[in-house]
C-alpha atoms as one frame of an Amber mdcrd trajectory, in Angstrom:
protein
   2.867  22.796 -27.641   6.399  23.518 -28.877   9.226  21.361 -27.597  12.520
  23.246 -27.774  15.336  20.745 -27.852  19.075  21.331 -28.240  20.199  20.864
 -31.859  16.843  19.523 -33.162  17.066  16.985 -35.981  13.503  17.035 -37.241
  13.419  15.804 -40.834  17.147  15.070 -40.776  17.334  12.392 -43.479  15.075
  14.272 -45.842  17.141  17.445 -45.472  20.374  15.508 -45.891  19.096  13.822
 -49.041  18.111  17.231 -50.458  21.572  18.609 -49.723  23.260  15.665 -51.409
  21.056  15.992 -54.475  22.298  19.552 -54.883  25.878  18.340 -55.458  26.643
  18.259 -59.208  27.087  14.789 -60.734  30.690  13.648 -60.581  31.670  16.290
 -58.033  33.272  15.442 -54.700  33.298  17.373 -51.423  36.441  19.300 -52.361
  34.941  20.278 -55.723  31.981  22.032 -54.103  34.158  23.581 -51.414  32.612
  21.935 -48.354  33.206  18.657 -46.562  30.165  16.425 -45.893  30.531  17.176
 -42.165  30.392  20.935 -42.819  27.386  20.480 -45.096  25.516  18.547 -42.421
  26.349  21.151 -39.758  25.024  23.884 -42.044  21.607  22.275 -42.405  18.669
  24.150 -40.865  15.522  22.498 -39.542  12.027  23.530 -38.675  11.061  23.699
 -35.013   9.709  20.398 -33.685   6.056  20.696 -32.743   3.920  18.197 -30.866
   0.228  18.539 -30.119  -1.210  15.864 -27.805  -4.805  14.711 -28.379  -7.466
  16.613 -26.453  -9.449  14.596 -23.910 -13.148  15.392 -23.669 -14.424  16.100
 -20.143 -18.016  15.308 -19.195 -20.020  14.895 -15.999 -22.844  12.493 -15.191
 -25.983  13.619 -13.375 -24.602  11.944 -10.229 -21.586  14.263 -10.324 -19.166
  11.583 -11.547 -16.497  13.076 -13.820 -15.722  11.328 -17.103 -12.646  11.721
 -19.288 -13.339  10.470 -22.816 -11.155  10.143 -25.893 -12.580   8.706 -29.105
 -10.294   6.336 -30.969 -11.650   4.398 -33.929  -8.394   2.649 -34.795  -9.758
  -0.708 -33.571 -13.284  -1.891 -32.673 -12.409  -1.822 -28.965 -13.344   0.261
 -25.932 -11.343   0.477 -22.696 -12.963   1.835 -19.551 -11.236   2.865 -16.339
 -12.755   3.518 -12.925 -10.693   5.150 -10.200 -12.075   5.471  -6.667 -10.654
   7.624  -3.933 -10.046   5.314  -0.999  -7.731   2.494   0.043  -6.299   0.972
   3.189  -4.388   4.165   4.023  -7.642   6.133   4.328  -9.388   3.624   6.587
  -8.996   2.610  10.250  -6.361  -0.047  10.799  -9.038  -2.622  11.618 -10.040
  -2.519   7.955  -6.559  -2.910   6.421  -6.938  -6.624   5.621 -10.395  -6.168
   4.123  -9.281  -3.205   1.996  -6.368  -5.259   0.668  -8.596  -8.224  -0.156
 -11.450  -6.173  -1.611 -10.324  -5.786  -5.269  -9.638  -9.500  -5.681 -12.883
 -10.542  -4.024 -14.917  -8.153  -6.181 -13.599  -9.963  -9.235 -13.868 -13.510
  -7.890 -16.860 -13.276  -5.529 -19.706 -12.836  -8.031 -22.483 -10.253  -7.854
 -25.738 -10.092  -5.943 -27.500 -11.445  -9.044 -24.784 -13.757 -10.413 -22.675
 -16.517  -8.925 -18.886 -16.445  -9.415 -19.169 -19.157 -12.094 -21.820 -17.179
 -13.960 -19.608 -14.082 -13.938 -16.703 -16.105 -15.300 -18.927 -17.509 -18.032
 -20.098 -14.058 -19.134 -16.563 -12.665 -19.137 -15.490 -15.532 -21.391 -18.582
 -15.344 -23.607 -18.127 -11.641 -24.327 -14.308 -11.867 -24.380 -14.001  -9.220
 -21.677 -10.741  -8.333 -19.976 -11.027  -6.932 -16.468  -8.560  -5.782 -13.834
  -9.043  -4.795 -10.206  -6.434  -3.340  -7.903  -5.692  -0.800  -5.241  -3.078
   1.280  -3.482  -2.764   3.170  -0.267  -5.208   5.939  -1.154  -7.054   4.672
  -4.236  -8.802   1.645  -5.712  -9.201   1.078  -9.429 -10.591  -1.186 -12.108
 -10.504  -1.435 -15.883 -12.566  -3.162 -18.562 -11.685  -3.872 -22.188 -14.398
  -4.950 -24.603 -15.264  -5.208 -28.255 -17.396  -2.258 -29.303 -20.306  -4.545
 -30.229 -20.378  -5.881 -26.646 -20.154  -2.471 -24.955 -23.658  -2.475 -23.413
 -23.534  -5.920 -21.704 -19.924  -5.294 -20.747 -20.752  -2.081 -18.865 -23.768
  -3.722 -17.232 -21.684  -6.614 -15.910 -18.848  -4.309 -14.833 -21.309  -2.090
 -12.995 -22.741  -5.107 -11.159 -19.270  -6.215 -10.097 -18.273  -2.770  -8.855
 -21.565  -1.679  -7.320 -23.152  -4.883  -6.056 -20.530  -7.528  -5.298 -21.683
 -10.757  -3.653 -18.525 -11.575  -1.648 -19.186 -15.276  -2.092 -18.595 -17.152
   1.175 -16.347 -19.751  -0.442 -14.081 -17.025  -1.811 -14.097 -15.140   1.492
 -13.116 -18.354   3.276  -9.825 -18.276   1.370  -9.065 -14.998   3.127 -10.340
 -16.144   6.502  -6.838 -16.486   7.889  -6.436 -12.751   7.422  -9.243 -12.104
   9.887 -11.812 -10.631   7.542 -15.479 -11.424   7.095 -18.258 -10.478   4.705
 -19.604  -7.771   6.980 -16.215  -6.038   7.159 -15.818  -6.297   3.383 -19.238
  -4.744   2.927 -18.327  -1.867   5.227 -15.125  -1.161   3.323 -16.915  -1.438
  -0.028 -19.616   1.037   1.037 -16.991   3.609   2.006 -15.007   3.404  -1.228
 -17.224   2.257  -4.115 -19.614   5.186  -4.284 -20.230   7.960  -6.850 -18.602
  10.679  -4.725 -15.221   8.951  -5.039 -15.430   7.839  -8.676 -13.690   9.091
 -11.808 -14.293   7.377 -15.163 -11.917   7.260 -18.099 -12.987   5.831 -21.459
 -11.008   5.328 -24.651 -12.098   3.685 -27.849 -14.427   3.069 -30.719 -17.618
   4.672 -29.455 -19.272   8.064 -28.967 -20.350  10.047 -25.937 -23.964   9.757
 -27.094 -23.655   5.976 -26.802 -21.687   6.001 -23.557 -23.629   8.522 -21.505
 -26.870   6.550 -20.972 -24.917   3.362 -20.251 -22.796   5.047 -17.588 -25.819
   6.833 -16.133 -27.640   3.503 -15.750 -24.541   1.925 -14.254 -24.181   4.316
 -11.321 -27.715   5.687 -11.074 -28.763   3.535  -8.114 -25.419   3.251  -6.377
 -25.812   4.441  -2.778 -23.852   7.368  -1.409 -20.746   6.698   0.680 -21.714
   5.173   4.016 -19.087   7.126   5.974 -16.269   9.574   5.250 -12.756   8.342
   4.678  -9.983   9.151   7.107  -7.557  11.952   6.334  -4.323  10.714   4.725
  -1.717   9.988   7.348   1.564  11.838   7.006   4.521   9.485   7.563   6.654
  10.191  10.597  10.264  10.700   9.549  13.402  10.430  11.583  15.342  13.677
  11.330  18.458  12.824  13.331  21.566  11.455  11.643  22.505   7.899  12.493
  24.308   4.786  11.316  22.325   1.547  11.441  23.661  -1.935  10.787  21.785
  -5.106   9.941  24.620  -7.626  10.340  24.508 -10.566   7.989  27.180 -12.910
   6.712  27.305 -11.780   3.080  30.163 -10.973   0.711  28.583  -7.690  -0.358
  26.821  -4.849   1.391  23.576  -3.077   0.596  23.786   0.613   1.478  20.895
   3.066   1.786  21.338   6.736   2.689  18.346   9.020   3.208  16.916  12.035
   4.988  13.702  14.091   4.682  13.742  15.769   1.275  11.644  18.855   1.945
  10.014  18.733  -1.510   6.453  17.902  -2.484   5.007  17.720  -5.977   3.883
  21.046  -7.364   4.699  23.849  -9.755   7.433  25.417  -7.623  10.939  26.305
  -8.791  12.380  24.127  -6.014  10.423  21.088  -7.231  11.662  21.389 -10.824
  15.242  22.069  -9.737  15.173  19.003  -7.495  14.171  16.833 -10.482  17.186
  17.983 -12.477  19.477  17.783  -9.452  18.420  14.219  -8.734  19.018  13.266
 -12.356  22.529  14.717 -12.331  23.396  13.151  -8.980  22.322   9.593  -9.610
  18.962   9.076 -11.316  20.140   9.270 -14.937  22.058   5.995 -15.044  25.506
   5.924 -16.585  25.539   9.695 -17.116  25.110  10.414 -13.416  27.819  11.478
 -11.004  27.317   8.566  -8.621  27.741   5.946 -11.340  30.757   7.810 -12.700
  32.445   8.005  -9.297  31.435   4.719  -7.668  31.414   2.409 -10.686  33.468
   3.895 -13.516  36.290   5.497 -11.543  36.507   3.190  -8.508  34.925  -0.052
  -9.663  33.270  -0.513  -6.277  29.747  -1.296  -7.494  27.821  -2.268 -10.592
  25.335   0.527  -9.965  24.655   3.449  -7.670  21.646   5.709  -7.830  19.977
   8.592  -6.059  16.361   9.255  -5.175  14.424  12.401  -4.368  10.772  11.548
  -3.940   8.066  14.215  -4.049   4.595  13.046  -2.954   1.730  15.435  -3.570
   0.606  15.899   0.066   3.801  15.821   2.111   7.562  16.002   1.750   9.482
  13.083   0.338  12.953  11.751   1.021  16.318  12.351  -0.638  19.169   9.881
  -0.620  21.158   7.240  -2.466  21.395   3.461  -2.825  24.182   1.098  -3.860
  25.478  -2.437  -3.433  29.207  -2.948  -3.083  31.639  -5.648  -2.032  32.208
  -5.839   1.721  35.810  -4.665   1.411  34.771  -1.298  -0.068  31.653  -0.614
   2.010  32.810   2.334   4.125  34.808   3.912   1.307  31.787   3.701  -1.006
  29.584   5.417   1.599  32.152   8.170   2.074  32.432   8.696  -1.672  28.651
   8.966  -2.027  28.519  11.525   0.797  31.345  13.520  -0.806  29.561  13.458
  -4.170  26.368  14.768  -2.570  28.371  17.488  -0.783  29.810  18.648  -4.129
  26.272  19.379  -5.322  26.045  21.939  -2.500  29.410  23.625  -2.907  29.588
  23.990  -6.696  26.821  24.355  -9.276  26.791  21.651 -11.969  28.177  22.389
 -15.394  25.821  23.846 -17.969  26.318  20.714 -20.071  25.137  18.510 -17.194
  21.954  20.528 -16.796  21.356  20.603 -20.567  21.760  16.828 -20.758  19.338
  16.223 -17.882  16.782  18.629 -19.347  17.086  17.098 -22.813  16.656  13.600
 -21.414  13.342  14.585 -19.840  12.112  16.712 -22.749  13.062  14.199 -25.434
  11.176  11.515 -23.526   8.090  13.708 -23.197   6.315  12.260 -26.241   6.421
   8.774 -24.687   3.774   9.980 -22.240   1.397  10.080 -25.224   2.121   6.794
 -26.984  -1.524   5.715 -27.039  -4.925   7.208 -26.111  -5.372   4.921 -23.097
  -2.146   6.212 -21.593  -3.279   9.807 -22.063  -6.624   9.268 -20.357  -5.284
   7.210 -17.440  -2.603   9.814 -16.797  -5.152  12.642 -16.711  -7.339  10.594
 -14.362  -4.398  10.361 -11.993  -3.744  14.109 -12.170  -7.408  14.809 -11.481
  -7.411  12.496  -8.468  -4.299  14.204  -7.095  -5.659  17.712  -7.539  -3.113
  18.580 -10.221  -4.061  20.772 -13.209  -5.043  18.900 -16.368  -2.103  20.446
 -18.255   0.362  19.305 -15.584   2.685  17.558 -18.055   3.026  20.728 -20.122
   3.668  22.794 -16.988   6.189  20.199 -15.881   8.154  20.489 -19.130   8.157
  24.293 -18.999   9.337  24.180 -15.379  12.113  21.721 -16.203  13.318  23.882
 -19.088  13.690  26.889 -16.739  16.156  25.151 -14.398  19.672  26.611 -14.291
  22.883  25.311 -12.636  22.430  27.866  -9.840  18.917  26.550  -9.205  20.285
  23.029  -8.735  22.934  24.193  -6.293  20.351  26.234  -4.404  17.986  23.301
  -3.729  20.854  21.103  -2.533  22.009  23.876  -0.212  18.461  24.362   1.046
  17.297  20.773   1.540  20.244  18.353   1.603  22.880  17.891   4.305  25.225
  14.884   3.949  26.204  15.179   7.617  22.575  14.580   8.625  22.068  11.500
   6.460  20.643   8.345   8.011  22.850   5.483   6.850  21.616   1.889   6.770
  23.983  -0.956   5.902  23.126  -4.622   5.469  26.338  -6.653   5.479  29.216
  -8.284   7.356  31.105  -5.681   9.415  33.997  -8.102   9.946  34.935  -7.659
   6.283  34.459  -3.892   5.981  37.465  -1.896   4.776  37.251   0.521   7.723
  35.571   0.421  11.134  31.874   1.153  10.832  32.266   3.794  13.550  34.160
   5.857  10.967  30.727   6.968   9.744  29.369   7.825  13.202  27.737   6.229
  16.201  26.440   2.793  15.232  23.185   1.159  16.239  22.511  -2.505  15.543
  19.087  -3.113  14.081  17.676  -6.135  15.883  16.268  -8.801  13.618  13.381
 -10.986  14.850  14.605 -14.472  15.706  18.221 -13.408  16.179  19.635 -13.823
  19.731  19.999 -10.575  21.658  23.771 -10.936  21.485  23.459 -10.033  17.806
  25.210 -11.571  14.833  28.916 -11.849  14.198  29.761 -10.882  17.777  28.255
  -7.381  17.502  26.395  -6.169  20.622  22.664  -5.756  20.116  21.206  -2.327
  20.842  17.616  -1.063  20.804  16.751  -0.022  17.284  15.330   3.426  16.580
  14.318   4.326  13.041
C-alpha cells in the first residue's frame, strides 16, 4: 500500500543532516546562497510506503473460520472467539439471560469443573481470560504462555462449550428473573460452530494450533434454534423541540435527525466522514468548536456526529454543553453552522486537513498483530471485505469539497432537526419557543405539573 500524504517528511532528519554536511566548513547561509529555510524547502523525499502484515486465513472441518498471524516476539499466544448473537438477536424474554451469560460462563465453572477448580487452573497456568457481549455479538479472549497452549485451549473450550452455570452464581442474578434453563437456551443459540470466528496471534504455528482447535469444537452441538433478524431502530422523522427541565446552571443540548448513511464503499459514505470531521468531529480544528467556543466562548466543547451502522441508516447531529444564559443562542449558532455546510462547499484546505488527519492516523490501526487480527474478525462478522481499511483510505482520499456539500444537501436539513435540551428554561437567554413548538419530556417521579412551573405534556420521541 502507498499512503500519499501532503508534504511527506519521510526521512526528514537524515535528509536535513545530509544537506547540512554539504555546506563547506566555515560557510554560512549567505555564503552558499541559500537560507536554511530555503534549503529545507528544497529537500526531496521518497514516497512513504506501508505494508501491513498479512493475516493467514484457515477453516476448520466444522466450517469455523480462523484468522491467524504468527508473532514470535514473545512466548505468548492470544486467542479470540467471536460469536454472532447477543440480546438484540433474541426474543425480549431472553434479554436478561443474554446480558448475564458472558459473566456466568467465566464464573460458573464447567460441566466437569467447579468454579473454584476453574479459578485454580487459570491461576496455575497464568491465563488471562475475558468474556463480553454486545447487541449482536458475544466474544471471549484468552492469553497464555506458549508452553501452556494445549491446556489453555482445553480449559477455554470447556468454558465456552460446556458451562456449568453454577447455582450459587446464578442466584446472584436471580433478581433479574433468569434461571439456569433460560441461560442454557441462550447459550445453545449463540455458542455454536455456525456462529464462531476464531482469531489467533502469537508464538505458535498453524500445525500446532489446528488439532487443538479441532478438538475444542469437534463435539460442540449445532445451534439449537436460529437467531432473530436484527431489529432496525424506529426513528422519529419530524422536527421538534423537547425540554427536560432541571434546575442547573448549564444546559446539555443534543440535536439529531436520521442521517441516511450506512457503512459501505459508497461515495456518500466517504464524503459524510470528511463532512462530519470538518463540522465538529475533529476537535479544535472543527467549525463548531471554532464558532461556539473560540469565537463566542459559549461552551468548552461542541462536536458533531454522523453515525453509519452497517445494516441501517445512522443519525447526524451535534452535541454541546453551555451556560444557561447562552442556551438558545448556542443552538441557533449550531444550526446556522450546519446550514453553511449545505450552501457553500468547504475550503480545499479544510478537506485536505480532514483527509490528512485520517490518513496520517492510518498506521495506528496496525500497531500490534492482535489489533490487526481482531479488526479483521470484526470486518468478517459485519460482511465487510478483508481489505476494508485500504478501501476506506482510498475512498477518503477521493473526497472533494463539492462531495461534502452534496451529502449535506442530500441528507441534512437543520430545519428538521430534533432538539433536546436538559436545563433550566427560566435562565435561558431567549424563550425556548424561539426554536419551535416545545414539548416537555415527563420524568418519572416528577409531578404532572412539571418542574419550574412548566406545563407537562405527553412526550413523543
